[in-house]
């Protein structure tokens, strides 16, 4: 949507039923995706969120202020068409999951990682049927193929709208397990985001925060929280 910035031409944004789902009409004209597909979403709640974004536009349409619209466009124009490829890419995070690569020192960081990351791995073992094994250091050690297949099957089972949200939950956190944990309400999304940043937060405590890095991290945090909201309204 980066080059798609028409002027506002409509007065009313309304949600209507369409083809087994819901869409948004602007003065009776149905919204389309950048690829010209119908913007048909699975739930009324999602359509309402999209309608509110369109209704909030003044003058030139700013896609940067329309996260639900952007996510729905991605689900329809990209994820739906490349579902298997996207699912495979996300499932591959399980073999190098953030939670499995632990520091060997200093002890304070080792302890903090264990306290915050091991409960997530325990949750996954109980709720996803998949026990990933942590290692010390950054050298890759492959996980069990059987465990990875269990996780992969659950990624592939997600529909295109859920998968679009899941993509951001996983890629932003760097963890397939934390992506599932957020999607399945293990803990509040903001807490899960902080768990994904154990290393960065520890570094900030030692050396102080960098303003530019903090600003970038906040943008990622907001994107992660939006992905959780989009996942929830996908039905």
Short mmCIF file of N, CA, C and O in Angstrom, two decimals, residues 8-137:
data_model
loop_
_atom_site.label_atom_id
_atom_site.label_comp_id
_atom_site.label_asym_id
_atom_site.label_seq_id
_atom_site.Cartn_x
_atom_site.Cartn_y
_atom_site.Cartn_z
N UNK A 8 -9.39 11.19 0.00
CA UNK A 8 -10.68 10.72 0.52
C UNK A 8 -11.79 11.22 -0.40
O UNK A 8 -11.88 12.42 -0.68
N UNK A 9 -12.63 10.28 -0.85
CA UNK A 9 -13.72 10.62 -1.76
C UNK A 9 -15.08 10.23 -1.20
O UNK A 9 -16.11 10.46 -1.82
N UNK A 10 -15.10 9.60 -0.04
CA UNK A 10 -16.32 9.03 0.49
C UNK A 10 -16.77 9.78 1.74
O UNK A 10 -15.99 10.47 2.39
N UNK A 11 -18.04 9.59 2.07
CA UNK A 11 -18.60 10.19 3.29
C UNK A 11 -18.77 9.16 4.39
O UNK A 11 -18.43 9.41 5.54
N UNK A 12 -19.29 7.97 4.01
CA UNK A 12 -19.60 6.95 5.01
C UNK A 12 -18.86 5.65 4.74
O UNK A 12 -18.77 5.20 3.59
N UNK A 13 -18.35 5.03 5.83
CA UNK A 13 -17.74 3.70 5.76
C UNK A 13 -18.66 2.74 6.51
O UNK A 13 -18.93 2.94 7.70
N UNK A 14 -19.11 1.71 5.81
CA UNK A 14 -20.07 0.78 6.42
C UNK A 14 -19.62 -0.66 6.23
O UNK A 14 -18.97 -1.01 5.25
N UNK A 15 -20.00 -1.51 7.19
CA UNK A 15 -19.70 -2.94 7.13
C UNK A 15 -20.91 -3.67 6.58
O UNK A 15 -22.04 -3.44 7.04
N UNK A 16 -20.69 -4.55 5.61
CA UNK A 16 -21.78 -5.33 5.03
C UNK A 16 -21.34 -6.78 4.89
O UNK A 16 -20.15 -7.08 4.78
N UNK A 17 -22.29 -7.69 4.89
CA UNK A 17 -21.99 -9.10 4.63
C UNK A 17 -21.68 -9.30 3.16
O UNK A 17 -22.28 -8.64 2.31
N UNK A 18 -20.75 -10.23 2.89
CA UNK A 18 -20.36 -10.45 1.50
C UNK A 18 -19.71 -11.81 1.35
O UNK A 18 -18.69 -12.09 2.00
N UNK A 19 -20.26 -12.66 0.50
CA UNK A 19 -19.62 -13.92 0.10
C UNK A 19 -19.11 -14.73 1.28
O UNK A 19 -17.96 -15.19 1.30
N UNK A 20 -19.95 -14.92 2.27
CA UNK A 20 -19.58 -15.74 3.41
C UNK A 20 -18.71 -15.04 4.43
O UNK A 20 -18.24 -15.67 5.38
N UNK A 21 -18.52 -13.76 4.26
CA UNK A 21 -17.72 -12.98 5.21
C UNK A 21 -18.27 -11.58 5.31
O UNK A 21 -19.48 -11.36 5.22
N UNK A 22 -17.37 -10.63 5.48
CA UNK A 22 -17.77 -9.23 5.63
C UNK A 22 -16.82 -8.35 4.84
O UNK A 22 -15.64 -8.68 4.66
N UNK A 23 -17.33 -7.24 4.37
CA UNK A 23 -16.49 -6.28 3.68
C UNK A 23 -16.87 -4.88 4.11
O UNK A 23 -17.79 -4.68 4.90
N UNK A 24 -16.15 -3.91 3.59
CA UNK A 24 -16.40 -2.51 3.89
C UNK A 24 -16.79 -1.79 2.61
O UNK A 24 -16.15 -1.98 1.57
N UNK A 25 -17.82 -1.00 2.70
CA UNK A 25 -18.25 -0.17 1.58
C UNK A 25 -18.03 1.29 1.91
O UNK A 25 -18.31 1.75 3.02
N UNK A 26 -17.53 2.02 0.93
CA UNK A 26 -17.35 3.46 1.04
C UNK A 26 -18.39 4.12 0.16
O UNK A 26 -18.29 4.08 -1.06
N UNK A 27 -19.43 4.64 0.78
CA UNK A 27 -20.58 5.19 0.05
C UNK A 27 -21.13 4.18 -0.96
O UNK A 27 -21.45 4.51 -2.10
N UNK A 28 -21.18 2.91 -0.53
CA UNK A 28 -21.75 1.86 -1.37
C UNK A 28 -20.76 1.18 -2.29
O UNK A 28 -21.11 0.19 -2.94
N UNK A 29 -19.53 1.66 -2.34
CA UNK A 29 -18.50 1.05 -3.20
C UNK A 29 -17.60 0.16 -2.34
O UNK A 29 -17.03 0.62 -1.35
N UNK A 30 -17.49 -1.09 -2.71
CA UNK A 30 -16.73 -2.04 -1.90
C UNK A 30 -15.22 -1.79 -2.02
O UNK A 30 -14.70 -1.55 -3.11
N UNK A 31 -14.56 -1.87 -0.89
CA UNK A 31 -13.11 -1.71 -0.85
C UNK A 31 -12.45 -2.93 -1.48
O UNK A 31 -12.89 -4.07 -1.28
N UNK A 32 -11.39 -2.69 -2.22
CA UNK A 32 -10.60 -3.77 -2.82
C UNK A 32 -9.18 -3.70 -2.29
O UNK A 32 -8.72 -2.67 -1.79
N UNK A 33 -8.47 -4.81 -2.44
CA UNK A 33 -7.07 -4.86 -2.04
C UNK A 33 -6.21 -4.21 -3.12
O UNK A 33 -6.68 -3.94 -4.23
N UNK A 34 -4.93 -3.97 -2.84
CA UNK A 34 -4.05 -3.44 -3.89
C UNK A 34 -3.99 -4.31 -5.14
O UNK A 34 -3.75 -3.81 -6.24
N UNK A 35 -4.19 -5.63 -4.98
CA UNK A 35 -4.20 -6.53 -6.13
C UNK A 35 -5.59 -6.63 -6.78
O UNK A 35 -5.82 -7.48 -7.63
N UNK A 36 -6.51 -5.76 -6.33
CA UNK A 36 -7.87 -5.66 -6.89
C UNK A 36 -8.77 -6.83 -6.52
O UNK A 36 -9.80 -7.05 -7.17
N UNK A 37 -8.41 -7.58 -5.50
CA UNK A 37 -9.31 -8.62 -4.99
C UNK A 37 -10.31 -7.96 -4.03
O UNK A 37 -10.06 -6.88 -3.48
N UNK A 38 -11.43 -8.63 -3.83
CA UNK A 38 -12.40 -8.12 -2.87
C UNK A 38 -11.84 -8.19 -1.46
O UNK A 38 -11.27 -9.22 -1.06
N UNK A 39 -11.99 -7.12 -0.70
CA UNK A 39 -11.50 -7.11 0.68
C UNK A 39 -12.57 -7.76 1.56
O UNK A 39 -13.31 -7.10 2.28
N UNK A 40 -12.62 -9.09 1.49
CA UNK A 40 -13.61 -9.85 2.25
C UNK A 40 -12.89 -10.54 3.40
O UNK A 40 -11.94 -11.29 3.19
N UNK A 41 -13.35 -10.26 4.62
CA UNK A 41 -12.67 -10.74 5.82
C UNK A 41 -13.60 -11.67 6.59
O UNK A 41 -14.82 -11.65 6.40
N UNK A 42 -13.05 -12.50 7.48
CA UNK A 42 -13.84 -13.57 8.08
C UNK A 42 -14.79 -13.15 9.19
O UNK A 42 -15.72 -13.89 9.50
N UNK A 43 -14.56 -12.02 9.83
CA UNK A 43 -15.40 -11.65 10.97
C UNK A 43 -15.88 -10.21 10.87
O UNK A 43 -15.23 -9.36 10.26
N UNK A 44 -17.03 -9.97 11.50
CA UNK A 44 -17.56 -8.61 11.54
C UNK A 44 -16.64 -7.69 12.34
O UNK A 44 -16.49 -6.51 12.00
N UNK A 45 -16.02 -8.23 13.40
CA UNK A 45 -15.13 -7.41 14.21
C UNK A 45 -13.95 -6.89 13.40
O UNK A 45 -13.54 -5.73 13.53
N UNK A 46 -13.39 -7.73 12.53
CA UNK A 46 -12.29 -7.28 11.69
C UNK A 46 -12.77 -6.24 10.69
O UNK A 46 -12.10 -5.21 10.49
N UNK A 47 -13.90 -6.49 10.07
CA UNK A 47 -14.44 -5.52 9.11
C UNK A 47 -14.72 -4.19 9.79
O UNK A 47 -14.47 -3.12 9.21
N UNK A 48 -15.22 -4.24 11.02
CA UNK A 48 -15.50 -3.00 11.74
C UNK A 48 -14.22 -2.23 12.02
O UNK A 48 -14.17 -1.00 11.90
N UNK A 49 -13.15 -2.94 12.39
CA UNK A 49 -11.87 -2.28 12.63
C UNK A 49 -11.34 -1.63 11.36
O UNK A 49 -10.78 -0.53 11.39
N UNK A 50 -11.52 -2.30 10.24
CA UNK A 50 -11.09 -1.75 8.95
C UNK A 50 -11.93 -0.53 8.60
O UNK A 50 -11.41 0.51 8.16
N UNK A 51 -13.24 -0.62 8.79
CA UNK A 51 -14.12 0.51 8.49
C UNK A 51 -13.75 1.73 9.32
O UNK A 51 -13.77 2.86 8.82
N UNK A 52 -13.40 1.52 10.57
CA UNK A 52 -13.01 2.64 11.44
C UNK A 52 -11.73 3.30 10.95
O UNK A 52 -11.57 4.52 11.04
N UNK A 53 -10.81 2.49 10.40
CA UNK A 53 -9.59 3.08 9.83
C UNK A 53 -9.90 3.95 8.63
O UNK A 53 -9.33 5.04 8.48
N UNK A 54 -10.77 3.48 7.75
CA UNK A 54 -11.15 4.28 6.59
C UNK A 54 -11.90 5.54 7.02
O UNK A 54 -11.69 6.62 6.47
N UNK A 55 -12.75 5.39 8.02
CA UNK A 55 -13.53 6.54 8.47
C UNK A 55 -12.64 7.61 9.10
O UNK A 55 -12.99 8.79 9.10
N UNK A 56 -11.50 7.20 9.63
CA UNK A 56 -10.60 8.15 10.30
C UNK A 56 -9.72 8.92 9.33
O UNK A 56 -9.04 9.87 9.73
N UNK A 57 -9.71 8.55 8.05
CA UNK A 57 -8.85 9.22 7.08
C UNK A 57 -9.37 10.62 6.77
O UNK A 57 -10.56 10.85 6.63
N UNK A 58 -8.43 11.54 6.65
CA UNK A 58 -8.77 12.90 6.27
C UNK A 58 -7.82 13.35 5.16
O UNK A 58 -6.61 13.22 5.29
N UNK A 59 -8.38 13.88 4.10
CA UNK A 59 -7.53 14.30 2.98
C UNK A 59 -6.95 13.10 2.27
O UNK A 59 -7.67 12.22 1.81
N UNK A 60 -5.61 13.03 2.20
CA UNK A 60 -4.95 11.91 1.54
C UNK A 60 -4.97 10.68 2.43
O UNK A 60 -4.69 10.75 3.63
N UNK A 61 -5.28 9.53 1.85
CA UNK A 61 -5.31 8.28 2.60
C UNK A 61 -3.89 7.91 3.00
O UNK A 61 -2.98 7.87 2.16
N UNK A 62 -3.69 7.62 4.28
CA UNK A 62 -2.36 7.27 4.80
C UNK A 62 -2.37 5.82 5.26
O UNK A 62 -2.84 5.50 6.35
N UNK A 63 -1.83 4.91 4.44
CA UNK A 63 -1.82 3.49 4.82
C UNK A 63 -1.09 3.22 6.14
O UNK A 63 -1.36 2.23 6.81
N UNK A 64 -0.17 4.10 6.52
CA UNK A 64 0.55 3.91 7.76
C UNK A 64 -0.33 3.98 8.99
O UNK A 64 0.06 3.51 10.07
N UNK A 65 -1.52 4.54 8.86
CA UNK A 65 -2.46 4.64 9.96
C UNK A 65 -3.57 3.59 9.85
O UNK A 65 -4.58 3.69 10.55
N UNK A 66 -3.36 2.58 9.00
CA UNK A 66 -4.41 1.60 8.72
C UNK A 66 -3.88 0.17 8.88
O UNK A 66 -3.85 -0.61 7.92
N UNK A 67 -3.44 -0.22 10.08
CA UNK A 67 -2.82 -1.54 10.24
C UNK A 67 -3.75 -2.71 9.95
O UNK A 67 -3.31 -3.73 9.42
N UNK A 68 -5.03 -2.61 10.33
CA UNK A 68 -5.94 -3.72 10.06
C UNK A 68 -6.17 -3.88 8.56
O UNK A 68 -6.23 -5.01 8.05
N UNK A 69 -6.28 -2.77 7.85
CA UNK A 69 -6.43 -2.84 6.40
C UNK A 69 -5.20 -3.47 5.76
O UNK A 69 -5.31 -4.34 4.89
N UNK A 70 -4.02 -3.04 6.20
CA UNK A 70 -2.78 -3.60 5.64
C UNK A 70 -2.68 -5.09 5.90
O UNK A 70 -2.30 -5.86 5.02
N UNK A 71 -3.00 -5.52 7.12
CA UNK A 71 -2.90 -6.94 7.45
C UNK A 71 -3.89 -7.76 6.65
O UNK A 71 -3.57 -8.87 6.20
N UNK A 72 -5.10 -7.24 6.48
CA UNK A 72 -6.10 -7.96 5.68
C UNK A 72 -5.66 -8.06 4.23
O UNK A 72 -5.82 -9.10 3.58
N UNK A 73 -5.09 -6.97 3.70
CA UNK A 73 -4.58 -7.01 2.33
C UNK A 73 -3.50 -8.08 2.19
O UNK A 73 -3.46 -8.83 1.21
N UNK A 74 -2.60 -8.15 3.17
CA UNK A 74 -1.52 -9.15 3.12
C UNK A 74 -2.09 -10.56 3.16
O UNK A 74 -1.62 -11.46 2.44
N UNK A 75 -3.10 -10.78 3.99
CA UNK A 75 -3.71 -12.11 4.09
C UNK A 75 -4.33 -12.53 2.77
O UNK A 75 -4.23 -13.70 2.37
N UNK A 76 -4.96 -11.60 2.10
CA UNK A 76 -5.69 -11.91 0.86
C UNK A 76 -4.76 -11.99 -0.34
O UNK A 76 -4.81 -12.93 -1.14
N UNK A 77 -3.90 -10.96 -0.49
CA UNK A 77 -3.08 -10.86 -1.70
C UNK A 77 -1.82 -11.71 -1.66
O UNK A 77 -1.27 -12.06 -2.70
N UNK A 78 -1.34 -12.03 -0.44
CA UNK A 78 -0.06 -12.73 -0.34
C UNK A 78 -0.19 -14.08 0.36
O UNK A 78 0.10 -15.13 -0.22
N UNK A 79 -0.64 -14.08 1.61
CA UNK A 79 -0.64 -15.31 2.39
C UNK A 79 -1.59 -16.36 1.80
O UNK A 79 -1.25 -17.54 1.72
N UNK A 80 -2.77 -15.92 1.41
CA UNK A 80 -3.73 -16.88 0.84
C UNK A 80 -3.17 -17.58 -0.38
O UNK A 80 -3.41 -18.77 -0.61
N UNK A 81 -2.39 -16.86 -1.18
CA UNK A 81 -1.85 -17.39 -2.43
C UNK A 81 -0.63 -18.27 -2.17
O UNK A 81 -0.37 -19.24 -2.88
N UNK A 82 0.15 -17.91 -1.14
CA UNK A 82 1.40 -18.64 -0.85
C UNK A 82 1.34 -19.27 0.53
O UNK A 82 2.34 -19.29 1.26
N UNK A 83 0.22 -19.83 0.87
CA UNK A 83 0.00 -20.33 2.22
C UNK A 83 1.05 -21.35 2.64
O UNK A 83 1.65 -21.24 3.72
N UNK A 84 1.30 -22.35 1.81
CA UNK A 84 2.24 -23.41 2.18
C UNK A 84 3.65 -22.86 2.37
O UNK A 84 4.36 -23.24 3.31
N UNK A 85 4.06 -21.95 1.48
CA UNK A 85 5.40 -21.38 1.57
C UNK A 85 5.56 -20.56 2.85
O UNK A 85 6.59 -20.63 3.53
N UNK A 86 4.55 -19.76 3.18
CA UNK A 86 4.61 -18.94 4.39
C UNK A 86 4.64 -19.84 5.63
O UNK A 86 5.42 -19.62 6.57
N UNK A 87 3.79 -20.86 5.64
CA UNK A 87 3.75 -21.77 6.78
C UNK A 87 5.08 -22.50 6.95
O UNK A 87 5.58 -22.66 8.07
N UNK A 88 5.69 -22.94 5.86
CA UNK A 88 6.99 -23.61 5.95
C UNK A 88 8.05 -22.67 6.52
O UNK A 88 8.88 -23.08 7.34
N UNK A 89 8.03 -21.42 6.06
CA UNK A 89 9.02 -20.45 6.52
C UNK A 89 8.90 -20.22 8.03
O UNK A 89 9.91 -20.19 8.75
N UNK A 90 7.67 -20.10 8.51
CA UNK A 90 7.47 -19.86 9.94
C UNK A 90 7.78 -21.11 10.76
O UNK A 90 8.38 -21.02 11.84
N UNK A 91 7.38 -22.27 10.28
CA UNK A 91 7.67 -23.51 11.00
C UNK A 91 9.17 -23.72 11.16
O UNK A 91 9.62 -24.30 12.16
N UNK A 92 9.95 -23.22 10.20
CA UNK A 92 11.41 -23.39 10.26
C UNK A 92 12.03 -22.67 11.45
O UNK A 92 13.14 -23.02 11.88
N UNK A 93 11.33 -21.68 12.01
CA UNK A 93 11.85 -21.01 13.20
C UNK A 93 12.02 -21.99 14.36
O UNK A 93 12.85 -21.76 15.24
N UNK A 94 11.25 -23.07 14.36
CA UNK A 94 11.33 -24.02 15.46
C UNK A 94 12.69 -24.67 15.59
O UNK A 94 13.10 -25.05 16.70
N UNK A 95 13.41 -24.78 14.49
CA UNK A 95 14.70 -25.46 14.53
C UNK A 95 15.82 -24.55 15.02
O UNK A 95 16.92 -25.01 15.28
N UNK A 96 15.53 -23.24 15.12
CA UNK A 96 16.54 -22.30 15.64
C UNK A 96 15.85 -21.28 16.52
O UNK A 96 16.13 -20.09 16.44
N UNK A 97 14.93 -21.75 17.35
CA UNK A 97 14.10 -20.87 18.14
C UNK A 97 14.93 -20.04 19.12
O UNK A 97 15.84 -20.55 19.77
N UNK A 98 14.59 -18.78 19.23
CA UNK A 98 15.28 -17.88 20.16
C UNK A 98 15.42 -18.48 21.56
O UNK A 98 16.47 -18.36 22.20
N UNK A 99 14.36 -19.13 22.02
CA UNK A 99 14.33 -19.61 23.40
C UNK A 99 15.33 -20.73 23.67
O UNK A 99 15.59 -21.06 24.83
N UNK A 100 15.87 -21.31 22.61
CA UNK A 100 16.73 -22.49 22.78
C UNK A 100 18.21 -22.15 22.81
O UNK A 100 19.03 -23.03 23.10
N UNK A 101 18.58 -20.91 22.51
CA UNK A 101 20.00 -20.57 22.45
C UNK A 101 20.36 -19.67 23.62
O UNK A 101 20.03 -18.49 23.66
N UNK A 102 21.02 -20.28 24.61
CA UNK A 102 21.24 -19.66 25.90
C UNK A 102 22.68 -19.19 26.06
O UNK A 102 23.62 -19.81 25.55
N UNK A 103 22.83 -18.11 26.80
CA UNK A 103 24.16 -17.61 27.12
C UNK A 103 24.87 -18.58 28.06
O UNK A 103 24.25 -19.26 28.88
N UNK A 104 26.18 -18.64 27.97
CA UNK A 104 26.98 -19.44 28.91
C UNK A 104 27.50 -18.58 30.06
O UNK A 104 27.93 -19.11 31.09
N UNK A 105 27.46 -17.29 29.89
CA UNK A 105 27.86 -16.32 30.92
C UNK A 105 27.35 -14.94 30.48
O UNK A 105 27.00 -14.76 29.29
N UNK A 106 27.30 -13.99 31.35
CA UNK A 106 27.47 -14.07 32.80
C UNK A 106 26.30 -14.80 33.46
O UNK A 106 25.24 -14.95 32.85
N UNK A 107 26.49 -15.19 34.69
CA UNK A 107 25.49 -16.01 35.37
C UNK A 107 24.16 -15.29 35.51
O UNK A 107 23.10 -15.92 35.45
N UNK A 108 24.19 -13.98 35.71
CA UNK A 108 22.94 -13.23 35.85
C UNK A 108 22.07 -13.37 34.60
O UNK A 108 20.86 -13.57 34.69
N UNK A 109 22.69 -13.28 33.42
CA UNK A 109 21.94 -13.43 32.18
C UNK A 109 21.50 -14.88 31.99
O UNK A 109 20.37 -15.14 31.55
N UNK A 110 22.36 -15.82 32.32
CA UNK A 110 22.00 -17.24 32.23
C UNK A 110 20.77 -17.52 33.07
O UNK A 110 19.81 -18.18 32.62
N UNK A 111 20.74 -16.99 34.28
CA UNK A 111 19.61 -17.20 35.18
C UNK A 111 18.35 -16.54 34.65
O UNK A 111 17.26 -17.11 34.69
N UNK A 112 18.50 -15.33 34.14
CA UNK A 112 17.33 -14.61 33.64
C UNK A 112 16.72 -15.32 32.43
O UNK A 112 15.49 -15.43 32.32
N UNK A 113 17.54 -15.78 31.51
CA UNK A 113 17.02 -16.53 30.37
C UNK A 113 16.28 -17.78 30.83
O UNK A 113 15.18 -18.08 30.33
N UNK A 114 16.85 -18.48 31.77
CA UNK A 114 16.21 -19.71 32.26
C UNK A 114 14.87 -19.39 32.92
O UNK A 114 13.88 -20.09 32.69
N UNK A 115 14.83 -18.35 33.72
CA UNK A 115 13.60 -17.99 34.43
C UNK A 115 12.49 -17.56 33.49
O UNK A 115 11.31 -17.82 33.75
N UNK A 116 12.84 -16.89 32.39
CA UNK A 116 11.82 -16.34 31.52
C UNK A 116 11.55 -17.19 30.29
O UNK A 116 10.45 -17.15 29.75
N UNK A 117 12.55 -17.94 29.84
CA UNK A 117 12.37 -18.72 28.62
C UNK A 117 11.95 -20.17 28.88
O UNK A 117 11.15 -20.73 28.12
N UNK A 118 12.45 -20.78 29.93
CA UNK A 118 12.12 -22.18 30.19
C UNK A 118 10.62 -22.40 30.43
O UNK A 118 10.07 -23.41 29.96
N UNK A 119 9.91 -21.49 31.14
CA UNK A 119 8.46 -21.70 31.28
C UNK A 119 7.72 -21.72 29.95
O UNK A 119 6.73 -22.45 29.80
N UNK A 120 8.21 -20.97 28.97
CA UNK A 120 7.57 -20.99 27.65
C UNK A 120 7.78 -22.33 26.97
O UNK A 120 6.87 -22.86 26.31
N UNK A 121 8.98 -22.89 27.11
CA UNK A 121 9.23 -24.21 26.54
C UNK A 121 8.40 -25.28 27.25
O UNK A 121 7.90 -26.21 26.61
N UNK A 122 8.22 -25.13 28.56
CA UNK A 122 7.38 -26.06 29.31
C UNK A 122 5.93 -25.95 28.84
O UNK A 122 5.24 -26.97 28.68
N UNK A 123 5.47 -24.72 28.62
CA UNK A 123 4.10 -24.51 28.13
C UNK A 123 3.92 -25.19 26.78
O UNK A 123 2.89 -25.83 26.52
N UNK A 124 4.91 -25.04 25.89
CA UNK A 124 4.81 -25.64 24.57
C UNK A 124 4.76 -27.16 24.65
O UNK A 124 4.01 -27.81 23.91
N UNK A 125 5.54 -27.73 25.54
CA UNK A 125 5.54 -29.19 25.69
C UNK A 125 4.17 -29.68 26.10
O UNK A 125 3.68 -30.71 25.61
N UNK A 126 3.51 -28.93 26.98
CA UNK A 126 2.21 -29.35 27.48
C UNK A 126 1.08 -29.02 26.53
O UNK A 126 0.14 -29.82 26.36
N UNK A 127 1.13 -27.88 25.87
CA UNK A 127 0.00 -27.41 25.08
C UNK A 127 0.13 -27.60 23.57
O UNK A 127 -0.87 -27.64 22.86
N UNK A 128 1.37 -27.74 23.10
CA UNK A 128 1.59 -27.97 21.67
C UNK A 128 2.07 -29.38 21.39
O UNK A 128 2.17 -29.78 20.24
N UNK A 129 2.40 -30.12 22.46
CA UNK A 129 2.91 -31.47 22.28
C UNK A 129 4.30 -31.50 21.69
O UNK A 129 4.68 -32.46 21.01
N UNK A 130 5.07 -30.44 21.95
CA UNK A 130 6.40 -30.33 21.34
C UNK A 130 7.39 -29.79 22.35
O UNK A 130 7.26 -28.65 22.82
N UNK A 131 8.40 -30.57 22.67
CA UNK A 131 9.43 -30.17 23.63
C UNK A 131 10.72 -29.83 22.87
O UNK A 131 11.41 -30.71 22.37
N UNK A 132 11.01 -28.52 22.76
CA UNK A 132 12.28 -28.10 22.18
C UNK A 132 13.35 -28.11 23.26
O UNK A 132 13.08 -27.81 24.42
N UNK A 133 14.58 -28.45 22.86
CA UNK A 133 15.67 -28.57 23.81
C UNK A 133 16.61 -27.38 23.72
O UNK A 133 17.12 -27.07 22.64
N UNK A 134 16.85 -26.69 24.84
CA UNK A 134 17.78 -25.56 24.83
C UNK A 134 19.22 -26.03 24.82
O UNK A 134 19.54 -27.13 25.28
N UNK A 135 20.10 -25.17 24.28
CA UNK A 135 21.54 -25.45 24.26
C UNK A 135 22.27 -24.20 24.72
O UNK A 135 21.73 -23.10 24.69
N UNK A 136 23.51 -24.38 25.14
CA UNK A 136 24.35 -23.27 25.55
C UNK A 136 25.21 -22.83 24.38
O UNK A 136 25.89 -23.65 23.77
N UNK A 137 25.14 -21.54 24.07
CA UNK A 137 25.92 -21.01 22.95
C UNK A 137 25.06 -20.71 21.75
O UNK A 137 23.84 -20.85 21.78
#
